[in-house]
XYZ file of C-alpha atoms in Angstrom:
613
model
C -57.974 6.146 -3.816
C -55.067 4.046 -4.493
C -53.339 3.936 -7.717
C -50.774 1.223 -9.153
C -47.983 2.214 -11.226
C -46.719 -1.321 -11.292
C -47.525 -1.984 -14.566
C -44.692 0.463 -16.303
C -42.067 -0.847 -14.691
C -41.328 -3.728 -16.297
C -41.060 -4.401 -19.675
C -40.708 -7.714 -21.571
C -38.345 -10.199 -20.334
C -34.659 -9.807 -22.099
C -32.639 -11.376 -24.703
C -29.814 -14.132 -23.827
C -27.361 -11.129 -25.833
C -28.992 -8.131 -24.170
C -28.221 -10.158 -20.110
C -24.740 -11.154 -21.390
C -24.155 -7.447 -22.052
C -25.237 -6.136 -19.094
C -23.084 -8.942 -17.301
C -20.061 -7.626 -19.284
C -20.882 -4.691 -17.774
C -21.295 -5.612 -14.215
C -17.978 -7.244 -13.789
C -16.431 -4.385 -15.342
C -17.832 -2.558 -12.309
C -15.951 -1.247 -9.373
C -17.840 -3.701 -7.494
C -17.009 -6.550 -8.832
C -13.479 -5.595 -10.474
C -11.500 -5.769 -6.638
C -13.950 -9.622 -6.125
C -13.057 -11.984 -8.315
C -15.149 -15.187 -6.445
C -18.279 -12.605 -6.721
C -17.582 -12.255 -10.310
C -17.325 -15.782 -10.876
C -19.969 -16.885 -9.304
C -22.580 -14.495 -10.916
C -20.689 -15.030 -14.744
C -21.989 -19.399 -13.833
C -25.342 -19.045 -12.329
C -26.035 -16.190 -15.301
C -24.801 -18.378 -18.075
C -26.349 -21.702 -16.533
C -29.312 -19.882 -16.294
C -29.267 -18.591 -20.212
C -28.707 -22.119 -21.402
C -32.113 -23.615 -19.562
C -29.908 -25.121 -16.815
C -31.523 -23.198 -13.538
C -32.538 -26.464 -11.750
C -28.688 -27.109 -11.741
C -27.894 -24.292 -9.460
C -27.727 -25.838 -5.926
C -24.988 -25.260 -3.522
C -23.121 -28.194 -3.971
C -23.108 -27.580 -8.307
C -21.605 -23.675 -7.621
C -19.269 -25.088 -5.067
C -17.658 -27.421 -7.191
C -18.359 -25.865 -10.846
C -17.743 -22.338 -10.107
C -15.576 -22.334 -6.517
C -13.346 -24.887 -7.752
C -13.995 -27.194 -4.164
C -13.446 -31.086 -4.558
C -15.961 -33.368 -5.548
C -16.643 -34.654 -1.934
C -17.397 -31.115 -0.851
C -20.709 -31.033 1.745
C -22.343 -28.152 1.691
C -24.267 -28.635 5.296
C -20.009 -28.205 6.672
C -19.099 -25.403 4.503
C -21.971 -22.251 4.129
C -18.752 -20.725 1.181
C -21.699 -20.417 -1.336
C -24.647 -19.523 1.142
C -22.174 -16.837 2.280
C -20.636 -15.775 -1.133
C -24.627 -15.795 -2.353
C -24.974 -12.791 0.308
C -21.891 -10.989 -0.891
C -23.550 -11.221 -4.115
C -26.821 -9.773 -3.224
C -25.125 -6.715 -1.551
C -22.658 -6.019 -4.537
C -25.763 -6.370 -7.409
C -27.665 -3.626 -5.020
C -24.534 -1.579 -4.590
C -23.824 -1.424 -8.662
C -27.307 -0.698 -9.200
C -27.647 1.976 -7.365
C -23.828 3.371 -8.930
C -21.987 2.300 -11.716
C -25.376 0.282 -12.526
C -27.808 2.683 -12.379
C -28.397 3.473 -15.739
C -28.860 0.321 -16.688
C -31.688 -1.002 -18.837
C -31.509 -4.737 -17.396
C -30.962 -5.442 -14.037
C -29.706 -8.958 -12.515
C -30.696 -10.080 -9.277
C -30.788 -13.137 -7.305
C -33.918 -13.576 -4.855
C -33.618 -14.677 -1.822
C -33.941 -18.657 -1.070
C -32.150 -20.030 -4.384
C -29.239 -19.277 -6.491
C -31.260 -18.821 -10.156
C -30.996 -15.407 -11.281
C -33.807 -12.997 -12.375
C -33.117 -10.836 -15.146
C -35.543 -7.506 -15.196
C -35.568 -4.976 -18.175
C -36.102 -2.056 -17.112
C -37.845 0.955 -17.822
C -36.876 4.496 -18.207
C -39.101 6.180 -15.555
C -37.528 2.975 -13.483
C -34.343 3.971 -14.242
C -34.640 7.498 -13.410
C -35.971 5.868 -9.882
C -32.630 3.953 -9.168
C -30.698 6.670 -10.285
C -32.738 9.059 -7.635
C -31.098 6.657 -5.201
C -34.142 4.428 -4.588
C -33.683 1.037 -3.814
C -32.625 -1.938 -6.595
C -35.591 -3.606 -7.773
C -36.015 -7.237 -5.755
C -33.783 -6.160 -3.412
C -34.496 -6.832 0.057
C -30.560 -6.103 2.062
C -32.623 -6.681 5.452
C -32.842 -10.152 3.880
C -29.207 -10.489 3.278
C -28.945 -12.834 6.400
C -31.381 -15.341 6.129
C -30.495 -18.708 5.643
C -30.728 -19.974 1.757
C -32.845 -22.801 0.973
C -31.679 -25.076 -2.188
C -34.331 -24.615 -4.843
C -37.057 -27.508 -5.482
C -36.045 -30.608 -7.898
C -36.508 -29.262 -11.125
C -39.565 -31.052 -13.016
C -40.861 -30.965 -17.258
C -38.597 -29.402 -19.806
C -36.358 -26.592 -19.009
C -37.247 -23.378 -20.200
C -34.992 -21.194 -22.909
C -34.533 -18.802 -20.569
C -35.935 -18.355 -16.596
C -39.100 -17.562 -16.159
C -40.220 -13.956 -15.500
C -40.131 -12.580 -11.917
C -43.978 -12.140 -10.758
C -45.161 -8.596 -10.556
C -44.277 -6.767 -7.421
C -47.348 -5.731 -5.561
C -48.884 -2.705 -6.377
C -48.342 0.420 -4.714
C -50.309 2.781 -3.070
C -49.079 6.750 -4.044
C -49.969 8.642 -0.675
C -50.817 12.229 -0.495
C -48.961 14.949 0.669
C -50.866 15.209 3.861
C -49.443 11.521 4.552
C -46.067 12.338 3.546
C -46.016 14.853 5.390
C -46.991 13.465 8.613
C -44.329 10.712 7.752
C -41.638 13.150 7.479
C -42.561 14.757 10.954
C -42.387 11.658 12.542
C -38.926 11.242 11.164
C -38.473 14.609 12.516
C -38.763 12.626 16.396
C -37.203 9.366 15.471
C -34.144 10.028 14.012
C -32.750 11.396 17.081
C -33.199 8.359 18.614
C -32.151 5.998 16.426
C -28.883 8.092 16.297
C -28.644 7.559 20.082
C -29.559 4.028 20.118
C -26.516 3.662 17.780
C -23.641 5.488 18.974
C -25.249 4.073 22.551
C -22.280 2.574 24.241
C -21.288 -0.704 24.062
C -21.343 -1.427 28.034
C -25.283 -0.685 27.753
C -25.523 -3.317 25.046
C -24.074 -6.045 25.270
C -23.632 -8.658 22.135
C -22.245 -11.693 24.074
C -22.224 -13.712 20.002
C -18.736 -13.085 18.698
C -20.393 -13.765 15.042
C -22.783 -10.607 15.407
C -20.098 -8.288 17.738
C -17.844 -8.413 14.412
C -20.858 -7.662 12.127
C -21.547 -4.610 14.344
C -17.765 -3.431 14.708
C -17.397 -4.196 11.008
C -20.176 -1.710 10.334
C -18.454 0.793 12.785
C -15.500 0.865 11.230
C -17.158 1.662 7.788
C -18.593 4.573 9.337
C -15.544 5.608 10.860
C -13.241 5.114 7.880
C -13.404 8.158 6.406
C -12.460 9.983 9.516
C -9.106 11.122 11.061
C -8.721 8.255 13.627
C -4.623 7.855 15.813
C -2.242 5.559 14.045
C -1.029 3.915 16.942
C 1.934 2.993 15.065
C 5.794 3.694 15.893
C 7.200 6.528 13.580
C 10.123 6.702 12.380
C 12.380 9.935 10.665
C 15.098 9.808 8.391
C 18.373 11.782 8.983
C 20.904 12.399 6.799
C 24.198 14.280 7.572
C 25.373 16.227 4.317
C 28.999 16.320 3.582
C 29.318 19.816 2.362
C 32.041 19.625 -0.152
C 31.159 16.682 -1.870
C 28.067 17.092 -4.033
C 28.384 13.564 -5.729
C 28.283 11.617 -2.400
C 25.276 14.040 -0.907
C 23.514 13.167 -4.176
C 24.052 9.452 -3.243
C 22.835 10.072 0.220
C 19.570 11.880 -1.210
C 19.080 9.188 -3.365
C 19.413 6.397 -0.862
C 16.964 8.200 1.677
C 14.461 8.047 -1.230
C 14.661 4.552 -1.697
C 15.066 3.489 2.150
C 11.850 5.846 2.843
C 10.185 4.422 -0.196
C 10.604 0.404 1.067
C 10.137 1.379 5.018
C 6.671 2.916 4.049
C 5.960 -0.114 2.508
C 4.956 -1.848 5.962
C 2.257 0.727 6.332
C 0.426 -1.468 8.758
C 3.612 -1.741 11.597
C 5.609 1.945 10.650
C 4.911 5.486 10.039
C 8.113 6.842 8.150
C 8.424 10.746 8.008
C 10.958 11.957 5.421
C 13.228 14.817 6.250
C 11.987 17.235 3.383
C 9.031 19.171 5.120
C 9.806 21.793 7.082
C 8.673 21.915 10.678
C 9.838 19.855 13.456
C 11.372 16.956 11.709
C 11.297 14.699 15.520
C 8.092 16.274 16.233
C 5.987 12.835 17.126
C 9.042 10.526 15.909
C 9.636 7.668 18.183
C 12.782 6.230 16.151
C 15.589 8.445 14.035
C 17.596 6.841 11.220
C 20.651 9.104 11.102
C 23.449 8.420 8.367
C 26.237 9.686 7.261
C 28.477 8.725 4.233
C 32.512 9.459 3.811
C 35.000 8.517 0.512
C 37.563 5.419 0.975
C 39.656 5.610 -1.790
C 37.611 4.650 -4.855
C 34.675 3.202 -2.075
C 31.639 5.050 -0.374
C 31.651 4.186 3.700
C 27.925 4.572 4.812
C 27.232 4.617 8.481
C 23.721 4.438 9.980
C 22.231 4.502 13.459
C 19.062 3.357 14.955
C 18.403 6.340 18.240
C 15.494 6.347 20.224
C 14.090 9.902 20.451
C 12.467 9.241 23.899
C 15.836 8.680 25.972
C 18.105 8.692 23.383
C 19.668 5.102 23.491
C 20.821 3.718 20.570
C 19.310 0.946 19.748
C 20.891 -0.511 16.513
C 24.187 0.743 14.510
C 25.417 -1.088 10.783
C 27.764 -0.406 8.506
C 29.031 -0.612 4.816
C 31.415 -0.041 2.120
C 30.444 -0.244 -1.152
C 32.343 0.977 -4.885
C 29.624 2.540 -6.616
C 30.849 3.101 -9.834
C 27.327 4.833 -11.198
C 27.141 7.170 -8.090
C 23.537 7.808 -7.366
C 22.081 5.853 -10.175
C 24.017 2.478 -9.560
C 21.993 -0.350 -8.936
C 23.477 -1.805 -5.873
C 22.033 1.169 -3.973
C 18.685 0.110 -4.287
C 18.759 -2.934 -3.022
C 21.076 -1.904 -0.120
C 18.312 0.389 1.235
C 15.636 -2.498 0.259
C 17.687 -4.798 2.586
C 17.981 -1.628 5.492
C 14.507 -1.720 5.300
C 13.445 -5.062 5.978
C 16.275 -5.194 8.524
C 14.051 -2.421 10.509
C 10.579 -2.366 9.737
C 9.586 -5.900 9.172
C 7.321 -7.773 11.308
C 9.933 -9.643 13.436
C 12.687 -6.609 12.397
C 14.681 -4.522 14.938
C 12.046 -1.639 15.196
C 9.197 -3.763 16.728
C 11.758 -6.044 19.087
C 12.509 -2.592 20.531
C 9.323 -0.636 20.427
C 7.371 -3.962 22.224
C 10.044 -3.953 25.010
C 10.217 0.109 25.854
C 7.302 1.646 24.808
C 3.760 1.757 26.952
C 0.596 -0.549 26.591
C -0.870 1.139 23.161
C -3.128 -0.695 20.747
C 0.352 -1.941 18.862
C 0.681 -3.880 21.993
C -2.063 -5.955 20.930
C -0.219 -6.333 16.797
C 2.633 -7.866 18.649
C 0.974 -10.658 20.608
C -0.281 -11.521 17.493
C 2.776 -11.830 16.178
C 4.193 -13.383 18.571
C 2.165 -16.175 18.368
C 2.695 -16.649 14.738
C 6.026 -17.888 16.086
C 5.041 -19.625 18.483
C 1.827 -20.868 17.257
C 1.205 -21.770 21.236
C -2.889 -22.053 22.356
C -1.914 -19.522 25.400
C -0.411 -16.674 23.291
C -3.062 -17.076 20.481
C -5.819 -17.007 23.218
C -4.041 -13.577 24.605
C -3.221 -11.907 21.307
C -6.934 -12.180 19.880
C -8.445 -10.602 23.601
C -6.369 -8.070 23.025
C -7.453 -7.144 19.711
C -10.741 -7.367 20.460
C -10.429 -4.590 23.401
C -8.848 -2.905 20.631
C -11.661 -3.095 17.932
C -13.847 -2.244 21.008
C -12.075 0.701 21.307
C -11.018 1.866 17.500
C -12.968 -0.146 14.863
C -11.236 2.116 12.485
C -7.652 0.776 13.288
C -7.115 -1.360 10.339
C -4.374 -3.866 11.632
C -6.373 -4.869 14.019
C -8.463 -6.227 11.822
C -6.058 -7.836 9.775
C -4.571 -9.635 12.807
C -7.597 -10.514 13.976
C -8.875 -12.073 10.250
C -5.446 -14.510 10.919
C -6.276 -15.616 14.703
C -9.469 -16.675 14.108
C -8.510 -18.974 11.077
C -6.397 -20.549 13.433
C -9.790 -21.728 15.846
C -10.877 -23.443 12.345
C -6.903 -24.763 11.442
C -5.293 -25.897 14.627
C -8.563 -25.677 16.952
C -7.239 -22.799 19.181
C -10.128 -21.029 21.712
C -13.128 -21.807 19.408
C -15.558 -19.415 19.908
C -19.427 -20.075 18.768
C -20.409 -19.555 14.943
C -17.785 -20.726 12.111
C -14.392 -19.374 12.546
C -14.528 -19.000 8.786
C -17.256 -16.818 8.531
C -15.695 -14.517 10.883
C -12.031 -14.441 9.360
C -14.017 -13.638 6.135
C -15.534 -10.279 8.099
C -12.690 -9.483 9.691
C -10.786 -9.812 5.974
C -12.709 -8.235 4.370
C -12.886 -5.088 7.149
C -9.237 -4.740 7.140
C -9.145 -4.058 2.548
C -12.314 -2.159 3.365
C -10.600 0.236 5.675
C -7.296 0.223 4.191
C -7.428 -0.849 0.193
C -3.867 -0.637 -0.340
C -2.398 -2.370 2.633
C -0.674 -5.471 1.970
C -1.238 -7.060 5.300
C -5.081 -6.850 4.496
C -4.476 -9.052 1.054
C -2.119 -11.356 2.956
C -5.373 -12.046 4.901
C -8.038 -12.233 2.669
C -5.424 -15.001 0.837
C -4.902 -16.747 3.856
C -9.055 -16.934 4.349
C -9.606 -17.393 0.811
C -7.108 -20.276 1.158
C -9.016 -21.891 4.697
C -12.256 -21.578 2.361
C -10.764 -23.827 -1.026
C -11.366 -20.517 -3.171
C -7.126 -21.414 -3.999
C -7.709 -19.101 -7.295
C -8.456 -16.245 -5.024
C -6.158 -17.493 -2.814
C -3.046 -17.067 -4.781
C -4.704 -13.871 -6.411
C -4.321 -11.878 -3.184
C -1.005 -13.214 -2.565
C 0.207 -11.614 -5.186
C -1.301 -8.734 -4.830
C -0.133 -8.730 -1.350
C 3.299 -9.723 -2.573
C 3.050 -6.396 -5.384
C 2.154 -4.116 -2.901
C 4.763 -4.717 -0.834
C 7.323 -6.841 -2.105
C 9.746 -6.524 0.935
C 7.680 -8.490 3.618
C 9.633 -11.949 4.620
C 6.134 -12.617 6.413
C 4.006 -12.244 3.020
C 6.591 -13.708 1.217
C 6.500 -17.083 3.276
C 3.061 -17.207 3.599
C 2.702 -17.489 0.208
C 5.403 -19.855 -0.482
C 4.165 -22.087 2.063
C 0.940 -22.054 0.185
C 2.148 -23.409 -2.896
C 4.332 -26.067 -1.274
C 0.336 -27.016 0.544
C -1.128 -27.323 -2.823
C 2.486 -29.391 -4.405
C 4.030 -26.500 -6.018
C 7.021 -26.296 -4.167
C 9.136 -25.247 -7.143
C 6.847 -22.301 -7.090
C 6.930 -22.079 -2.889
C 10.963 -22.649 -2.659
C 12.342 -19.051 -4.194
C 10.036 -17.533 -2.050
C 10.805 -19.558 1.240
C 14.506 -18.914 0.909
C 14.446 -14.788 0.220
C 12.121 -14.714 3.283
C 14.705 -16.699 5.005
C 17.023 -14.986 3.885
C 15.488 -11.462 4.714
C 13.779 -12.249 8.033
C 16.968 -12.897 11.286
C 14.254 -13.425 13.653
C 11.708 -15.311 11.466
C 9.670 -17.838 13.039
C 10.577 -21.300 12.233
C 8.136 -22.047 9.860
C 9.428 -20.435 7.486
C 12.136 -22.850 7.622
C 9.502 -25.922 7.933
C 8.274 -25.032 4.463
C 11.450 -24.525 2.747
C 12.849 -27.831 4.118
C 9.210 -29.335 2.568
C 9.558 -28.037 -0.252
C 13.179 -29.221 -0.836
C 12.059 -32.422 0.351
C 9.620 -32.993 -2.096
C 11.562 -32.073 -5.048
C 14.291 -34.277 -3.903
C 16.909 -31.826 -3.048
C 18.374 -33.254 0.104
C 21.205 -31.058 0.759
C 18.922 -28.118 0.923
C 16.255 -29.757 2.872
C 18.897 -30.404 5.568
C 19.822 -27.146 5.473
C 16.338 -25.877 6.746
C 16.244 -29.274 8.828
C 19.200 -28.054 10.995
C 16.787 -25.226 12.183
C 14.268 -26.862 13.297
C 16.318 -28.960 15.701
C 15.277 -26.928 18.896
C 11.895 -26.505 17.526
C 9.052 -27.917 19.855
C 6.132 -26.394 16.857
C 4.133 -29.879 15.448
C 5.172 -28.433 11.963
C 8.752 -28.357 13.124
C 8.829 -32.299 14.412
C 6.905 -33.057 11.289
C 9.762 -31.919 9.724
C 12.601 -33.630 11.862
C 10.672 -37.026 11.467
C 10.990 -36.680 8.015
C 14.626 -35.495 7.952
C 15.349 -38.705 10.751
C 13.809 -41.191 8.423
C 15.443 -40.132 5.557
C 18.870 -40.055 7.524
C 18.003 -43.753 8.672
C 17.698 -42.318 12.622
C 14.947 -44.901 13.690
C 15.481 -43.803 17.236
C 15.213 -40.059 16.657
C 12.452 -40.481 13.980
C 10.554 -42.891 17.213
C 11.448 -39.992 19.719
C 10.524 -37.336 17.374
C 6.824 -38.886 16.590
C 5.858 -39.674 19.942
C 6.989 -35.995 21.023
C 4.765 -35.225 18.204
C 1.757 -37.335 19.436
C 2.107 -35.293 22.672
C 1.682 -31.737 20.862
C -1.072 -33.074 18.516
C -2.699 -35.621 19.408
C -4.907 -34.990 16.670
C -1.969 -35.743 14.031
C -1.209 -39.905 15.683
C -5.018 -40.443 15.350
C -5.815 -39.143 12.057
C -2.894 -37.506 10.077
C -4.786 -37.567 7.217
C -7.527 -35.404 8.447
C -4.958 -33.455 10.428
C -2.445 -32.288 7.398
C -5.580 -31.497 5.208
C -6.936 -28.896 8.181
C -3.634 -27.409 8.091
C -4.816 -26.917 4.609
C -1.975 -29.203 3.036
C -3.625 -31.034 -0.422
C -4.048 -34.539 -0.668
C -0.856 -34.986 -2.810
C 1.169 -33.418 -0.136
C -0.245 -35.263 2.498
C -0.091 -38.392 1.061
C 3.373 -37.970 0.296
C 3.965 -36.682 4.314
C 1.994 -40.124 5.444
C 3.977 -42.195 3.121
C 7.370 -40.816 4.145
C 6.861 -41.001 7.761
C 5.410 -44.537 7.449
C 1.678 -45.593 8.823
C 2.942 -48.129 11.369
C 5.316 -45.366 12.815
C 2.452 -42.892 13.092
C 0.591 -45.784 15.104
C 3.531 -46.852 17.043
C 3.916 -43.170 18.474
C -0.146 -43.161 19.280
C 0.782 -46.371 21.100
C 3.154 -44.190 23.529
């Protein structure tokens, strides 16, 4: 005999008030808190829906309306929304069956459309969800099927969207059936937990698209475990003085603040502080040792740079400084601030030395990939993402990885290095969103989801995890330029300038374009001295960026032959930028302001002269 029990689980369809409410509190949610594209694009389809406006809810109206993309936006060339619809789907089941799962109206968004259903709910369906069963109209094996826009809307809109149909009913099964269910559980589960933890070698997933989704899933799984650092460690030595209380209570404060910034790059350094007890080399790969003497009315600090495996030293600096406040004075924080950078930053003294004497290891593969972010070659980018892959092979769990991994493959989408099948910008997205999944407070992870958000026209987001980036780790040159040369894209270089010069300023072996950006950005706001300040630098510079820049620093110098030379070098590097410069700037991800301005500057029949060549 079957039974339905449909019937009680839905009561009548909710007030405008009552959804708003229960939207309030879904982007008040964990969930939705850390995402704020998710939470804007559920606040517009939810309030387009409440006005009577459903039929308006295609991909190209969120896209524009709620994304913030320009009007010529083509949603068969960009799948943001399709994409974003499927990070929706997943967050609305994940809050319902948390945060959400007392809730007496439930919002979903079916499959094939972007019009939201609104459910109310009722108690014994509450108590369901909060048993842990599944979110009402949720289907997450249908998270990955292609979204078809909803038909041409037809009559007079409706106050509010129609009610979602009745789910079919039912049948409650005895506990005979049940019971035979749970034995054959009893046999499967084994093997579904072979088939997977099965190797990869005896399954091979030849799409790149669906190997990420299946390491990305890995490393969930793996997150919460104990899993090797791979990263160099460094220790912290300080020599006390004995007799001189004052100056060891500078040197205790300094170490504080030098092991404070150092730990900052959590994603290229493990720092161990000497308070602890134990072997304080014990693992170490680097020592900092210092020492600290009186000079008259000035404190000498001295600091070495030792390498614990054959004891070379690698890097010595010096100081003197009058600190009138002792350990509270001001001075001595930035002092160790600077230290810092000096060593652990991502083109800093630590990693030039730790790539050149240590053995292959997975940070190998984190320094290829830096590498090529100076010399944004197609060779080293091809070589610094197989390596990383090898490594997510290996350790999904290694969070780096995926952050360097996120950056190389926005680089098949922005300068068309090794495309692999599927859209690059789907896959940086994964990756991305891996790296803050398996390490929320790294900054490197936020520098990439800005730099994806960024690739995707979501420039809200964009500048959003920037500076959260920038907060959580506001000694990084790297982070620091990246976002500077983001504002000078979008023509906000007096926003993009401070940041381009500390980073310059910060980073001795920086890659050049930082410098590119600053000279742009100087350029644009008419500041000519500077911008041939950052021009000088680019001189030797072979990068397309870099003779972008020396055209424009030619021409505005009145150097028709250099500016000639320069451009038809340029047409040689990318040929991409003498056919359509236009078209190339804007995949770079420079606006149409900025471009225009770049085109105009450099002159049209100059760009076609060099294609000529």
């Amino acid at each position: 005999m079957v039974e339905s029990s449909h019937e009680t689980d839905r009561l009548a369809e909710p007030e405008p008030d009552a959804v708003r409410t229960a939207l309030e509190h879904a982007l008040e949610s964990d969930a939705f808190r850390s995402a704020p594209q998710l939470s804007a694009f559920l606040s517009f389809v939810v309030e387009r829906s409440l006005e009577g406006r459903s039929s308006e809810l295609k991909g190209y109206t969120i896209a524009v309306e709620a994304f913030g993309r320009p009007a010529d936006f083509d949603p068969q060339a960009d799948p943001i929304v399709r994409v974003e619809a499927g990070r929706l789907r997943k967050a609305l089941s994940q809050y319902y069956q948390s945060d959400g799962a007392g809730e007496a109206i439930r919002i979903s968004m079916p499959v094939g459309g972007y019009a939201p259903v609104f459910e109310q709910v009722s108690q014994p369906a509450q108590d369901a969800v909060q048993g842990k069963a599944p979110a009402q109209g949720h289907d997450p094996a249908r998270d990955s099927e292609p979204e078809v826009e909803p038909a041409p809307f037809s009559g007079t809109a409706p106050v509010r969207p129609p009610a979602r149909p009745a789910a079919p009913q039912r049948a409650r099964l005895g506990a005979r059936h049940w019971l035979g269910v749970f034995c054959l559980a009893l046999v499967l589960l084994p093997l579904a937990t072979w088939h997977r933890d099965m190797p990869a070698e005896q399954a091979p997933i030849r799409d790149p698209a669906t190997q990420q989704t299946r390491l990305s899933e890995q490393a969930t799984r793996l997150s919460g475990t104990t899993v090797p650092t791979h990263l160099p460690m460094i220790a912290v030595s300080i020599s006390k003085t004995g007799d001189d209380p004052v100056l060891d209570e500078v040197l205790r404060a300094f170490t504080r603040l030098l092991v404070d910034a150092v730990a900052r790059f959590d994603d290229l350094v493990t720092v161990k502080a000497p308070e602890g007890g134990g072997d304080p080399l014990d693992g170490v790969d680097y020592v900092f040792e210092m020492n600290a003497t009186r000079q008259g009315g000035a404190t000498e600090g001295l600091g070495r740079l030792r390498s614990t495996k054959d004891r070379r030293i690698v890097w010595t600096t010096s100081a003197i400084r009058t600190l009138t406040k002792g350990a509270e004075d001001p001075e001595l924080s930035e002092i160790a601030r600077r230290l810092a950078i000096r060593l652990a930053e991502p083109f800093g003294i630590i990693h030039a030395d730790y790539r050149q004497s240590s053995p292959p290891s997975p940070m190998r593969c984190i320094f290829l990939a830096l590498n090529f972010r100076r010399t944004m070659k197609a060779e080293d980018h091809l070589a610094a993402r197989t390596c990383l892959d090898g490594v997510i092979e290996k350790d999904p769990a290694f969070p780096p990885a995926w952050s360097h991994l996120a950056l190389l493959t926005l680089e098949e989408h922005i300068s068309g290095f090794n495309p692999l099948p599927g859209s690059p910008l789907d896959r940086a997205l994964s990756a991305a969103l891996t790296a803050v999944r398996l390490a929320p407070s790294s900054a490197r992870a936020q520098q990439a989801m800005m730099d994806v958000y960024f690739a995707r026209g979501a420039l809200e987001d964009a500048f959003k995890a920037g500076q959260e980036a920038l907060s959580r780790n506001p000694y990084d040159p790297d982070i620091m330029a990246d976002l500077g040369a983001h504002y000078v894209q979008v023509d906000r270089p007096a926003e993009g300038l401070p940041l381009l010069q500390r980073a310059v300023e910060l980073s001795s072996g920086r890659p050049s374009w930082y410098d590119f950006y600053a000279f742009l950005a100087a350029h644009l706001m008419g500041n000519d001295k500077l911008a041939e300040t950052h021009a000088a630098i680019l001189v030797a510079d072979e990068n397309p960026l870099s003779l972008i820049g020396r055209s424009l620093q030619y021409i505005r110098k009145g150097d028709e032959q250099g500016a000639a030379t320069t451009l038809r070098r340029l047409a040689q590097m990318a040929p991409a930028f003498a056919l359509d410069a236009r078209q190339y700037l804007s995949r770079k991800g420079f606006g149409a302001a900025v471009a225009d301005r770049i085109i105009a500057d450099i002159g049209v029949s100059r760009i076609e002269a060099s294609r000529a060549h």
